[in-house]
C-alpha cells in the first residue's frame, strides 16, 4: 500500500488561504499556481476546500476547479458548501473527481445514500471535523469547525460508511494549522473501525508526523497544507502571476511564519517515507526532478542524516 | 491531418467523463460524448468509462441500446478502450451484488477483493490510490488472481532497499524485453515496468485466457489483472487520465495509433 500524500488547498474567494483551528485565515496566493506546482512535484491527489462556503451558503470554487482540472491529471476532491445532489453534480461537471461533504451530510444523512447511489460511492468523501472535548470524547462539528452538532465523531464515522461514503476525511480541529502533529488516537480509532479509506488531516508540522500517522494510526492517506504551502512559497520564485496581491507573503518568505511548522516539498516527503521503509509512489518523470540542494535537505531533515 | 481523430466517450450517466475528455484533448484527440449508436459508430475510437455498480451500468447500456454498437465497434476492429468499470463491463459476468451478465467481449468474470492483507494491517476495500503495474508473468498458467503471500511486496523491498532507484526495484525478471515484450505495440508502450497508476475499485476482472492480461498488479497479497488486451480491445482497471504524466502517455499512444503525429499533438 502506498500512502497517498494529498496537498489540501483551503480557498476563500479567489485566494489560497491557511488558518489555525480552521480560523484566522491568511492569504497565500492563487490556488491554481500552487495546484500546478504540487501536481508537477508528485502530489498523489489534491483537495480544494472552500473555507467559508458553508458559512455563507455559497460556493465560489467552481471556476477555479474548472481551470485547475484542465492542467492537472491527478484526482481532485472538492468540498465546502456542497448541499445537494445538484451542487455535487456541478462540482463533478466542473472537473472534480470526488466531493467532500460535511455540514449538509450531518444535517441530512440520507444525502450520503442518495449521492453515493447517484454518483458512485467512490465519488463521495465524507469530511468529519472532530473536536476533542475536555472529557476526551470527540464531537463532529459543522460550518468549518464553528458549530457543534452533539454527534459523536466515531458514531458518525460508522454511520457515514453504512450510508455509502467512499472515503472519510478526518480533521482534528484542535490540531489543525498548529504543526503539533496529527491526532493519532482520533485517526487510528476511526481507521481501524471502518472498512473504507481514511484520510488524516490537521496538525502536520514535521516529516516524522507523516510517518507516524500512516504507520501508527493506520491512515490510508494524509492531508498537508501549511508544511507544503510554506515550502512552496519559500522555494518558488515569486512572480506577479503566482501570488495574490492580498495578504502578506513576505512575512512567510522571511521565515516569520509559524516556526513550529517545518516547511518542505513533496519530493522531500516521499524521500523521507522511502527512507522510513514505507512504500511511496514516485513518478519516473518526477524522479528526474532535481531535488533541493543537499545542504538544505539535510538542514530540513536532521533525522535523515542520522539514518544515512 | 485535417482534423484530430474523434474519440467517442460513452456517456451513460456514470463516471467522470470530463477528465477523460481533458486527457484526450491533451493528447491531440477530439473527444465527444456519445450516448447513442450513430455517435459511437462514426468515431475513430470509443472509450467506455465507468464508476459505480456493474448491474446499474449494464442496465443503462441496455436502456440506451448501446450494447450492440459497443460489440460492433469491437467486431469492426476499431479501438475500444475500457476504463475502471469499463474494463469489467467487457467481461462475461460479474459477481457484484449477485450475478450480472456483462458485454461478454472477453471471456471471464469479475470478482471482489477477498481480505487483502498488507504487511501490518488489513487493507481497505475499495483499493483507492496508486499501485504499480507490471508485465504479466510469461508462464501464466493460472488465470486471474492468485495469492502471492505478499512476495511481490517483499521482493520490492529486498531489491536494493526501498530507497533504491525505481528501475532496480521493479521485478524486471518478469519483463520480456525486445520482440516478446507484451507492452510493445500496446497502449502501455514506453511505460516503465512497475509504473504507478491510480486505482479506485473493489472488484477486478479474471479473464479465462491468461494471454489476455496486459498488466498485473498486487493489492494486499492478491495479484490481479490490471489491464487487458484482445484484438482492438484494450482496457484498464486504473484511471490513466488521473495517473499523471505516465497515464497521459497511454492517451498519447492511442493518439499515435490514430495517426496524430508524435511529439506534435494537434
PDB file of C-alpha atoms in Angstrom, chain A residues 103-211:
ATOM      1  CA  UNK A 103     -22.300  20.126   7.058  1.00  0.00           C
ATOM      2  CA  UNK A 104     -25.014  19.023   4.634  1.00  0.00           C
ATOM      3  CA  UNK A 105     -24.463  15.355   5.461  1.00  0.00           C
ATOM      4  CA  UNK A 106     -24.799  15.938   9.190  1.00  0.00           C
ATOM      5  CA  UNK A 107     -27.923  17.987   8.631  1.00  0.00           C
ATOM      6  CA  UNK A 108     -29.445  15.289   6.418  1.00  0.00           C
ATOM      7  CA  UNK A 109     -27.540  11.973   6.491  1.00  0.00           C
ATOM      8  CA  UNK A 110     -29.706  10.494   3.717  1.00  0.00           C
ATOM      9  CA  UNK A 111     -27.824  12.795   1.348  1.00  0.00           C
ATOM     10  CA  UNK A 112     -24.900  10.365   1.615  1.00  0.00           C
ATOM     11  CA  UNK A 113     -27.041   7.451   0.461  1.00  0.00           C
ATOM     12  CA  UNK A 114     -28.593   9.425  -2.369  1.00  0.00           C
ATOM     13  CA  UNK A 115     -25.266  10.840  -3.537  1.00  0.00           C
ATOM     14  CA  UNK A 116     -23.403   7.544  -3.440  1.00  0.00           C
ATOM     15  CA  UNK A 117     -26.195   5.846  -5.393  1.00  0.00           C
ATOM     16  CA  UNK A 118     -26.304   8.583  -7.961  1.00  0.00           C
ATOM     17  CA  UNK A 119     -22.597   9.242  -8.444  1.00  0.00           C
ATOM     18  CA  UNK A 120     -20.932   6.114  -7.056  1.00  0.00           C
ATOM     19  CA  UNK A 121     -19.576   5.627  -3.539  1.00  0.00           C
ATOM     20  CA  UNK A 122     -16.022   6.300  -4.625  1.00  0.00           C
ATOM     21  CA  UNK A 123     -17.042   9.843  -5.542  1.00  0.00           C
ATOM     22  CA  UNK A 124     -18.388  10.688  -2.080  1.00  0.00           C
ATOM     23  CA  UNK A 125     -15.891  11.671   0.614  1.00  0.00           C
ATOM     24  CA  UNK A 126     -17.414  12.451   3.983  1.00  0.00           C
ATOM     25  CA  UNK A 127     -15.474  15.099   5.827  1.00  0.00           C
ATOM     26  CA  UNK A 128     -15.550  14.813   9.600  1.00  0.00           C
ATOM     27  CA  UNK A 129     -14.334  17.807  11.581  1.00  0.00           C
ATOM     28  CA  UNK A 130     -13.788  16.404  15.051  1.00  0.00           C
ATOM     29  CA  UNK A 131     -13.349  18.488  18.176  1.00  0.00           C
ATOM     30  CA  UNK A 132     -11.771  16.810  21.169  1.00  0.00           C
ATOM     31  CA  UNK A 133     -13.836  17.677  24.242  1.00  0.00           C
ATOM     32  CA  UNK A 134     -12.495  18.035  27.759  1.00  0.00           C
ATOM     33  CA  UNK A 135     -13.869  14.609  28.723  1.00  0.00           C
ATOM     34  CA  UNK A 136     -11.770  13.003  25.969  1.00  0.00           C
ATOM     35  CA  UNK A 137     -14.669  12.336  23.611  1.00  0.00           C
ATOM     36  CA  UNK A 138     -14.835  13.721  20.082  1.00  0.00           C
ATOM     37  CA  UNK A 139     -17.748  15.691  18.688  1.00  0.00           C
ATOM     38  CA  UNK A 140     -18.439  16.282  14.981  1.00  0.00           C
ATOM     39  CA  UNK A 141     -18.583  19.998  14.182  1.00  0.00           C
ATOM     40  CA  UNK A 142     -20.023  21.745  11.147  1.00  0.00           C
ATOM     41  CA  UNK A 143     -19.523  25.009   9.278  1.00  0.00           C
ATOM     42  CA  UNK A 144     -15.709  24.871   9.119  1.00  0.00           C
ATOM     43  CA  UNK A 145     -15.249  23.882  12.741  1.00  0.00           C
ATOM     44  CA  UNK A 146     -17.512  26.515  14.201  1.00  0.00           C
ATOM     45  CA  UNK A 147     -20.761  24.858  15.224  1.00  0.00           C
ATOM     46  CA  UNK A 148     -21.480  21.901  17.476  1.00  0.00           C
ATOM     47  CA  UNK A 149     -23.819  19.115  16.487  1.00  0.00           C
ATOM     48  CA  UNK A 150     -23.877  16.938  19.586  1.00  0.00           C
ATOM     49  CA  UNK A 151     -22.976  13.980  17.340  1.00  0.00           C
ATOM     50  CA  UNK A 152     -20.186  11.660  18.449  1.00  0.00           C
ATOM     51  CA  UNK A 153     -17.453  11.651  15.781  1.00  0.00           C
ATOM     52  CA  UNK A 154     -16.869   7.888  15.944  1.00  0.00           C
ATOM     53  CA  UNK A 155     -20.544   7.009  15.704  1.00  0.00           C
ATOM     54  CA  UNK A 156     -20.877   9.422  12.805  1.00  0.00           C
ATOM     55  CA  UNK A 157     -17.942   7.781  11.015  1.00  0.00           C
ATOM     56  CA  UNK A 158     -19.633   4.373  11.173  1.00  0.00           C
ATOM     57  CA  UNK A 159     -22.979   5.791  10.134  1.00  0.00           C
ATOM     58  CA  UNK A 160     -21.448   7.593   7.152  1.00  0.00           C
ATOM     59  CA  UNK A 161     -19.930   4.295   5.996  1.00  0.00           C
ATOM     60  CA  UNK A 162     -23.227   2.471   6.297  1.00  0.00           C
ATOM     61  CA  UNK A 163     -24.892   5.167   4.230  1.00  0.00           C
ATOM     62  CA  UNK A 164     -22.387   4.659   1.412  1.00  0.00           C
ATOM     63  CA  UNK A 165     -19.456   7.024   1.921  1.00  0.00           C
ATOM     64  CA  UNK A 166     -16.457   6.074  -0.205  1.00  0.00           C
ATOM     65  CA  UNK A 167     -13.779   7.636   1.973  1.00  0.00           C
ATOM     66  CA  UNK A 168     -13.548   9.611   5.209  1.00  0.00           C
ATOM     67  CA  UNK A 169     -11.553  12.822   5.567  1.00  0.00           C
ATOM     68  CA  UNK A 170     -10.924  13.144   9.289  1.00  0.00           C
ATOM     69  CA  UNK A 171      -9.794  16.548  10.530  1.00  0.00           C
ATOM     70  CA  UNK A 172      -8.796  17.271  14.104  1.00  0.00           C
ATOM     71  CA  UNK A 173      -9.926  20.838  14.706  1.00  0.00           C
ATOM     72  CA  UNK A 174      -7.695  21.122  17.733  1.00  0.00           C
ATOM     73  CA  UNK A 175      -4.571  20.176  15.763  1.00  0.00           C
ATOM     74  CA  UNK A 176      -5.432  21.935  12.522  1.00  0.00           C
ATOM     75  CA  UNK A 177      -2.843  24.517  11.471  1.00  0.00           C
ATOM     76  CA  UNK A 178      -0.817  24.173  14.668  1.00  0.00           C
ATOM     77  CA  UNK A 179       2.005  21.960  13.403  1.00  0.00           C
ATOM     78  CA  UNK A 180       1.889  19.921  16.607  1.00  0.00           C
ATOM     79  CA  UNK A 181       1.259  16.612  14.839  1.00  0.00           C
ATOM     80  CA  UNK A 182      -1.848  14.762  13.725  1.00  0.00           C
ATOM     81  CA  UNK A 183      -4.307  13.423  16.300  1.00  0.00           C
ATOM     82  CA  UNK A 184      -3.141   9.809  16.312  1.00  0.00           C
ATOM     83  CA  UNK A 185      -5.834   8.496  18.664  1.00  0.00           C
ATOM     84  CA  UNK A 186      -8.691  10.001  16.672  1.00  0.00           C
ATOM     85  CA  UNK A 187      -7.375   8.774  13.339  1.00  0.00           C
ATOM     86  CA  UNK A 188      -6.442   5.310  14.488  1.00  0.00           C
ATOM     87  CA  UNK A 189      -9.765   4.642  16.153  1.00  0.00           C
ATOM     88  CA  UNK A 190     -11.679   5.605  13.025  1.00  0.00           C
ATOM     89  CA  UNK A 191      -9.259   3.968  10.568  1.00  0.00           C
ATOM     90  CA  UNK A 192      -9.491   0.648  12.409  1.00  0.00           C
ATOM     91  CA  UNK A 193     -13.258   0.708  12.727  1.00  0.00           C
ATOM     92  CA  UNK A 194     -14.294   1.448   9.147  1.00  0.00           C
ATOM     93  CA  UNK A 195     -13.762  -0.654   6.007  1.00  0.00           C
ATOM     94  CA  UNK A 196     -13.146   2.358   3.754  1.00  0.00           C
ATOM     95  CA  UNK A 197     -10.014   4.522   3.369  1.00  0.00           C
ATOM     96  CA  UNK A 198      -9.354   7.253   5.927  1.00  0.00           C
ATOM     97  CA  UNK A 199      -7.540  10.465   5.050  1.00  0.00           C
ATOM     98  CA  UNK A 200      -5.935  12.105   8.095  1.00  0.00           C
ATOM     99  CA  UNK A 201      -5.973  15.866   8.234  1.00  0.00           C
ATOM    100  CA  UNK A 202      -4.845  18.559  10.579  1.00  0.00           C
ATOM    101  CA  UNK A 203      -1.652  19.133  12.504  1.00  0.00           C
ATOM    102  CA  UNK A 204       1.278  18.014  10.349  1.00  0.00           C
ATOM    103  CA  UNK A 205       4.298  20.080  11.346  1.00  0.00           C
ATOM    104  CA  UNK A 206       7.277  17.884  10.560  1.00  0.00           C
ATOM    105  CA  UNK A 207       8.173  14.896   8.403  1.00  0.00           C
ATOM    106  CA  UNK A 208       8.007  12.392  11.239  1.00  0.00           C
ATOM    107  CA  UNK A 209       4.356  13.365  11.860  1.00  0.00           C
ATOM    108  CA  UNK A 210       3.529  11.988   8.417  1.00  0.00           C
ATOM    109  CA  UNK A 211       5.277   8.671   9.032  1.00  0.00           C
TER     110      UNK A 211
END
